[in-house]
Amino acid sequence: MRLLLLPLFAAVTAAAQPRDSLLGVTLGAGRAGETLSLPMQIVLLLTALTLLPAALVSMTPFLRITVVLHFLRQALGTQTTPSNQVLLGMALFLTLLVMQPVVADIYQQSWGPLERGEITLQQALERAREPLRAFLVRYVREKDVAMLLEISKTPPPAAPADLELRILIPAYVLSELKTGFQIGAVLFLPFLVIDLVVASVTLSVGMVQLPPVMISAPFKVLLFVLVDGWNLVVGSLVKSFY
């Protein structure tokens, strides 16, 4: 968790410059130069913790996975099965699996040297941005980036790796939402065909008192089980990030 907080510290302390005091809190001298005192570090940690849920949802594969799993449950028509806790837990562990290389890079380049006193906190924050930026750049769409650059009146960078996080993060959210909705629409199609067939048959035989959804639900679940749907969906989701 501490590794995931480093990019958040970068946003919180971006305006902080080395000085004798900051908001009444003095800076202490460290092995690599001036560092933030313990009270200020606690304040920044608590601030980053409040932003951690938003960062987990918007800056990781958690967004795409939860959107797809929600569409899948709606397509199956099982209402609350699996429950929200199960879907969110699955999305969280899959997110940790996909983000493991990024977290490892942040540890090697940023957190490890910071613990050994080789670099300052500000240098650690700068280094922590690079693995996160490299991950986000891989999945953003040029159209979303261009739109945000136009809105913010920011000149286009010379290379994608030079994009700022304030542009990359919302662009990544938009791109992941589009991708998640595309996958969800594809998942809906086979189950929609079953609903249409069952509705046509029930109406043709005059079964108007029995909702077609009650009849089609077992067939949809049976189809999903026969094709090993969970393996296909989860496997395709994880592989889409590699």
Tab-separated table of C-alpha atoms in Angstrom:
chain	number	residue	atom	x	y	z
A	1	MET	CA	0.000	0.000	0.000
A	2	ARG	CA	2.870	2.374	0.764
A	3	LEU	CA	4.140	1.967	-2.785
A	4	LEU	CA	0.753	2.912	-4.220
A	5	LEU	CA	0.759	6.070	-2.101
A	6	LEU	CA	3.975	7.438	-3.616
A	7	PRO	CA	2.337	8.755	-6.831
A	8	LEU	CA	-0.323	10.392	-4.662
A	9	PHE	CA	2.340	12.164	-2.630
A	10	ALA	CA	3.621	13.641	-5.888
A	11	ALA	CA	0.320	15.389	-6.511
A	12	VAL	CA	0.058	16.606	-2.913
A	13	THR	CA	3.616	17.948	-2.673
A	14	ALA	CA	4.103	19.163	-6.241
A	15	ALA	CA	4.031	22.794	-5.144
A	16	ALA	CA	6.297	22.280	-2.155
A	17	GLN	CA	9.765	23.767	-2.523
A	18	PRO	CA	12.738	23.233	-0.179
A	19	ARG	CA	12.579	25.863	2.582
A	20	ASP	CA	13.145	26.228	6.303
A	21	SER	CA	9.471	25.790	7.152
A	22	LEU	CA	6.296	24.687	5.377
A	23	LEU	CA	2.895	25.656	6.802
A	24	GLY	CA	4.543	26.128	10.163
A	25	VAL	CA	6.251	22.718	10.072
A	26	THR	CA	10.029	22.812	9.893
A	27	LEU	CA	12.126	20.694	7.582
A	28	GLY	CA	14.624	18.306	9.072
A	29	ALA	CA	18.070	17.481	7.740
A	30	GLY	CA	18.481	14.008	6.298
A	31	ARG	CA	21.396	12.015	4.906
A	32	ALA	CA	20.534	13.143	1.367
A	33	GLY	CA	19.668	16.752	2.304
A	34	GLU	CA	16.594	18.434	3.745
A	35	THR	CA	13.562	16.225	4.212
A	36	LEU	CA	10.057	16.787	5.539
A	37	SER	CA	9.684	16.522	9.289
A	38	LEU	CA	7.669	13.713	10.836
A	39	PRO	CA	4.494	15.773	11.519
A	40	MET	CA	4.391	16.951	7.908
A	41	GLN	CA	4.938	13.412	6.651
A	42	ILE	CA	1.978	12.263	8.768
A	43	VAL	CA	-0.214	15.011	7.319
A	44	LEU	CA	0.749	14.061	3.774
A	45	LEU	CA	0.185	10.369	4.515
A	46	LEU	CA	-3.319	11.009	5.849
A	47	THR	CA	-4.094	13.202	2.843
A	48	ALA	CA	-2.886	10.503	0.470
A	49	LEU	CA	-4.949	7.874	2.287
A	50	THR	CA	-8.121	9.851	1.591
A	51	LEU	CA	-7.234	9.843	-2.118
A	52	LEU	CA	-6.259	6.168	-2.203
A	53	PRO	CA	-9.756	4.777	-3.046
A	54	ALA	CA	-10.140	7.217	-5.953
A	55	ALA	CA	-6.643	6.370	-7.181
A	56	LEU	CA	-7.309	2.628	-6.944
A	57	VAL	CA	-10.516	2.978	-8.962
A	58	SER	CA	-9.323	5.410	-11.617
A	59	MET	CA	-5.607	4.677	-12.124
A	60	THR	CA	-5.600	0.865	-12.254
A	61	PRO	CA	-7.305	-1.971	-14.190
A	62	PHE	CA	-9.898	-2.031	-11.376
A	63	LEU	CA	-12.085	0.304	-13.453
A	64	ARG	CA	-12.325	-1.906	-16.541
A	65	ILE	CA	-12.709	-5.112	-14.544
A	66	THR	CA	-15.574	-3.820	-12.400
A	67	VAL	CA	-17.433	-2.407	-15.409
A	68	VAL	CA	-17.177	-5.696	-17.317
A	69	LEU	CA	-18.199	-7.820	-14.322
A	70	HIS	CA	-21.200	-5.554	-13.721
A	71	PHE	CA	-22.317	-5.937	-17.343
A	72	LEU	CA	-21.826	-9.692	-17.096
A	73	ARG	CA	-24.059	-9.974	-14.041
A	74	GLN	CA	-26.717	-7.844	-15.704
A	75	ALA	CA	-26.546	-9.976	-18.850
A	76	LEU	CA	-26.964	-13.171	-16.833
A	77	GLY	CA	-29.977	-11.682	-15.086
A	78	THR	CA	-28.920	-13.076	-11.704
A	79	GLN	CA	-29.584	-9.737	-9.933
A	80	THR	CA	-27.323	-9.918	-6.866
A	81	THR	CA	-25.432	-13.137	-7.588
A	82	PRO	CA	-22.458	-12.903	-7.357
A	83	SER	CA	-22.753	-10.208	-4.709
A	84	ASN	CA	-21.048	-6.838	-4.950
A	85	GLN	CA	-18.498	-7.902	-2.340
A	86	VAL	CA	-17.488	-10.927	-4.402
A	87	LEU	CA	-17.173	-8.931	-7.635
A	88	LEU	CA	-15.205	-6.141	-5.974
A	89	GLY	CA	-12.943	-8.642	-4.231
A	90	MET	CA	-12.250	-10.421	-7.513
A	91	ALA	CA	-11.575	-7.099	-9.240
A	92	LEU	CA	-9.211	-6.043	-6.440
A	93	PHE	CA	-7.086	-9.198	-6.553
A	94	LEU	CA	-6.970	-9.177	-10.356
A	95	THR	CA	-5.871	-5.549	-10.177
A	96	LEU	CA	-3.057	-6.460	-7.782
A	97	LEU	CA	-1.986	-9.211	-10.170
A	98	VAL	CA	-1.844	-6.869	-13.165
A	99	MET	CA	-0.211	-3.998	-11.249
A	100	GLN	CA	2.496	-6.162	-9.667
A	101	PRO	CA	5.192	-5.221	-12.250
A	102	VAL	CA	4.375	-1.524	-11.856
A	103	VAL	CA	4.525	-1.742	-8.057
A	104	ALA	CA	7.832	-3.630	-8.300
A	105	ASP	CA	9.299	-0.878	-10.504
A	106	ILE	CA	8.127	1.806	-8.065
A	107	TYR	CA	9.765	-0.072	-5.198
A	108	GLN	CA	13.085	-0.555	-6.994
A	109	GLN	CA	13.334	2.968	-8.375
A	110	SER	CA	11.700	4.990	-5.612
A	111	TRP	CA	10.786	3.377	-2.299
A	112	GLY	CA	13.915	1.231	-1.895
A	113	PRO	CA	16.402	4.097	-2.347
A	114	LEU	CA	14.230	6.314	-0.119
A	115	GLU	CA	14.313	3.761	2.736
A	116	ARG	CA	18.090	3.472	2.392
A	117	GLY	CA	18.431	7.261	2.577
A	118	GLU	CA	19.981	7.505	-0.883
A	119	ILE	CA	17.411	9.998	-2.215
A	120	THR	CA	15.064	12.600	-0.777
A	121	LEU	CA	11.287	12.338	-0.592
A	122	GLN	CA	10.873	14.728	-3.517
A	123	GLN	CA	13.227	12.659	-5.672
A	124	ALA	CA	11.347	9.512	-4.680
A	125	LEU	CA	8.067	11.076	-5.777
A	126	GLU	CA	9.560	12.069	-9.117
A	127	ARG	CA	10.835	8.530	-9.691
A	128	ALA	CA	7.504	6.988	-8.648
A	129	ARG	CA	5.686	8.890	-11.387
A	130	GLU	CA	7.602	7.278	-14.239
A	131	PRO	CA	6.376	3.637	-13.891
A	132	LEU	CA	2.824	4.873	-13.377
A	133	ARG	CA	3.053	7.170	-16.393
A	134	ALA	CA	4.446	4.337	-18.531
A	135	PHE	CA	1.522	2.115	-17.518
A	136	LEU	CA	-1.146	4.736	-18.235
A	137	VAL	CA	0.322	5.700	-21.615
A	138	ARG	CA	-0.104	2.138	-22.873
A	139	TYR	CA	-3.893	2.210	-22.563
A	140	VAL	CA	-4.989	5.784	-23.278
A	141	ARG	CA	-6.551	6.724	-26.596
A	142	GLU	CA	-5.095	9.546	-28.656
A	143	LYS	CA	-8.566	11.037	-29.090
A	144	ASP	CA	-9.096	11.350	-25.334
A	145	VAL	CA	-5.633	12.828	-24.799
A	146	ALA	CA	-6.154	15.359	-27.600
A	147	MET	CA	-9.505	16.399	-26.141
A	148	LEU	CA	-8.050	16.958	-22.657
A	149	LEU	CA	-5.052	18.825	-24.050
A	150	GLU	CA	-7.438	21.106	-25.902
A	151	ILE	CA	-9.606	21.683	-22.833
A	152	SER	CA	-6.639	22.460	-20.591
A	153	LYS	CA	-4.993	24.579	-23.328
A	154	THR	CA	-1.812	22.554	-22.947
A	155	PRO	CA	0.576	22.312	-25.918
A	156	PRO	CA	1.014	18.731	-27.181
A	157	PRO	CA	4.199	17.104	-25.866
A	158	ALA	CA	6.972	15.937	-28.129
A	159	ALA	CA	6.470	12.289	-27.062
A	160	PRO	CA	3.741	10.320	-25.253
A	161	ALA	CA	6.135	9.705	-22.368
A	162	ASP	CA	6.176	13.470	-21.713
A	163	LEU	CA	2.449	13.671	-20.953
A	164	GLU	CA	1.606	15.007	-17.520
A	165	LEU	CA	-0.351	12.907	-15.037
A	166	ARG	CA	-3.095	15.535	-14.860
A	167	ILE	CA	-3.797	14.745	-18.532
A	168	LEU	CA	-3.044	11.037	-18.458
A	169	ILE	CA	-5.270	10.094	-15.521
A	170	PRO	CA	-8.607	11.449	-16.873
A	171	ALA	CA	-7.687	10.229	-20.366
A	172	TYR	CA	-7.074	6.755	-18.941
A	173	VAL	CA	-10.457	6.818	-17.165
A	174	LEU	CA	-12.258	7.751	-20.392
A	175	SER	CA	-10.410	5.103	-22.386
A	176	GLU	CA	-11.103	2.389	-19.836
A	177	LEU	CA	-14.793	3.284	-19.689
A	178	LYS	CA	-15.058	2.979	-23.461
A	179	THR	CA	-13.213	-0.347	-23.466
A	180	GLY	CA	-15.308	-1.705	-20.600
A	181	PHE	CA	-18.568	-0.749	-22.305
A	182	GLN	CA	-17.405	-2.341	-25.552
A	183	ILE	CA	-16.625	-5.628	-23.814
A	184	GLY	CA	-19.912	-5.446	-21.899
A	185	ALA	CA	-21.884	-4.959	-25.114
A	186	VAL	CA	-20.254	-8.039	-26.628
A	187	LEU	CA	-21.060	-10.066	-23.504
A	188	PHE	CA	-24.710	-9.017	-23.693
A	189	LEU	CA	-25.288	-10.311	-27.246
A	190	PRO	CA	-25.521	-14.120	-26.688
A	191	PHE	CA	-27.723	-13.685	-23.633
A	192	LEU	CA	-29.918	-11.217	-25.504
A	193	VAL	CA	-30.478	-13.845	-28.204
A	194	ILE	CA	-31.644	-16.326	-25.552
A	195	ASP	CA	-34.041	-13.729	-24.113
A	196	LEU	CA	-35.504	-13.021	-27.559
A	197	VAL	CA	-35.975	-16.705	-28.363
A	198	VAL	CA	-37.598	-17.490	-25.027
A	199	ALA	CA	-39.866	-14.438	-25.255
A	200	SER	CA	-40.991	-15.398	-28.774
A	201	VAL	CA	-41.730	-19.001	-27.748
A	202	THR	CA	-43.652	-18.043	-24.608
A	203	LEU	CA	-45.772	-15.507	-26.469
A	204	SER	CA	-46.478	-17.921	-29.297
A	205	VAL	CA	-47.813	-20.586	-26.900
A	206	GLY	CA	-49.806	-18.059	-24.903
A	207	MET	CA	-47.765	-18.095	-21.681
A	208	VAL	CA	-48.354	-14.410	-20.974
A	209	GLN	CA	-48.676	-14.784	-17.208
A	210	LEU	CA	-45.147	-16.182	-16.720
A	211	PRO	CA	-42.359	-13.606	-17.240
A	212	PRO	CA	-39.952	-14.703	-19.989
A	213	VAL	CA	-37.020	-13.672	-17.780
A	214	MET	CA	-37.820	-16.442	-15.296
A	215	ILE	CA	-37.657	-19.020	-18.082
A	216	SER	CA	-34.583	-17.669	-19.837
A	217	ALA	CA	-32.492	-17.262	-16.664
A	218	PRO	CA	-31.716	-21.002	-16.215
A	219	PHE	CA	-30.796	-21.315	-19.887
A	220	LYS	CA	-28.414	-18.359	-19.671
A	221	VAL	CA	-26.750	-19.722	-16.555
A	222	LEU	CA	-26.482	-23.170	-18.155
A	223	LEU	CA	-24.887	-21.703	-21.286
A	224	PHE	CA	-22.430	-19.700	-19.184
A	225	VAL	CA	-21.426	-22.774	-17.189
A	226	LEU	CA	-21.073	-25.025	-20.255
A	227	VAL	CA	-18.655	-22.637	-21.980
A	228	ASP	CA	-16.689	-22.102	-18.720
A	229	GLY	CA	-17.623	-18.449	-18.793
A	230	TRP	CA	-15.731	-17.275	-15.722
A	231	ASN	CA	-12.470	-18.662	-17.065
A	232	LEU	CA	-13.027	-17.032	-20.451
A	233	VAL	CA	-14.089	-13.639	-19.113
A	234	VAL	CA	-11.467	-13.309	-16.388
A	235	GLY	CA	-8.719	-14.726	-18.606
A	236	SER	CA	-9.557	-12.323	-21.428
A	237	LEU	CA	-9.692	-9.365	-19.039
A	238	VAL	CA	-6.275	-10.073	-17.529
A	239	LYS	CA	-4.692	-10.817	-20.896
A	240	SER	CA	-5.981	-7.519	-22.276
A	241	PHE	CA	-3.456	-5.758	-20.000
A	242	TYR	CA	-0.437	-7.725	-21.240
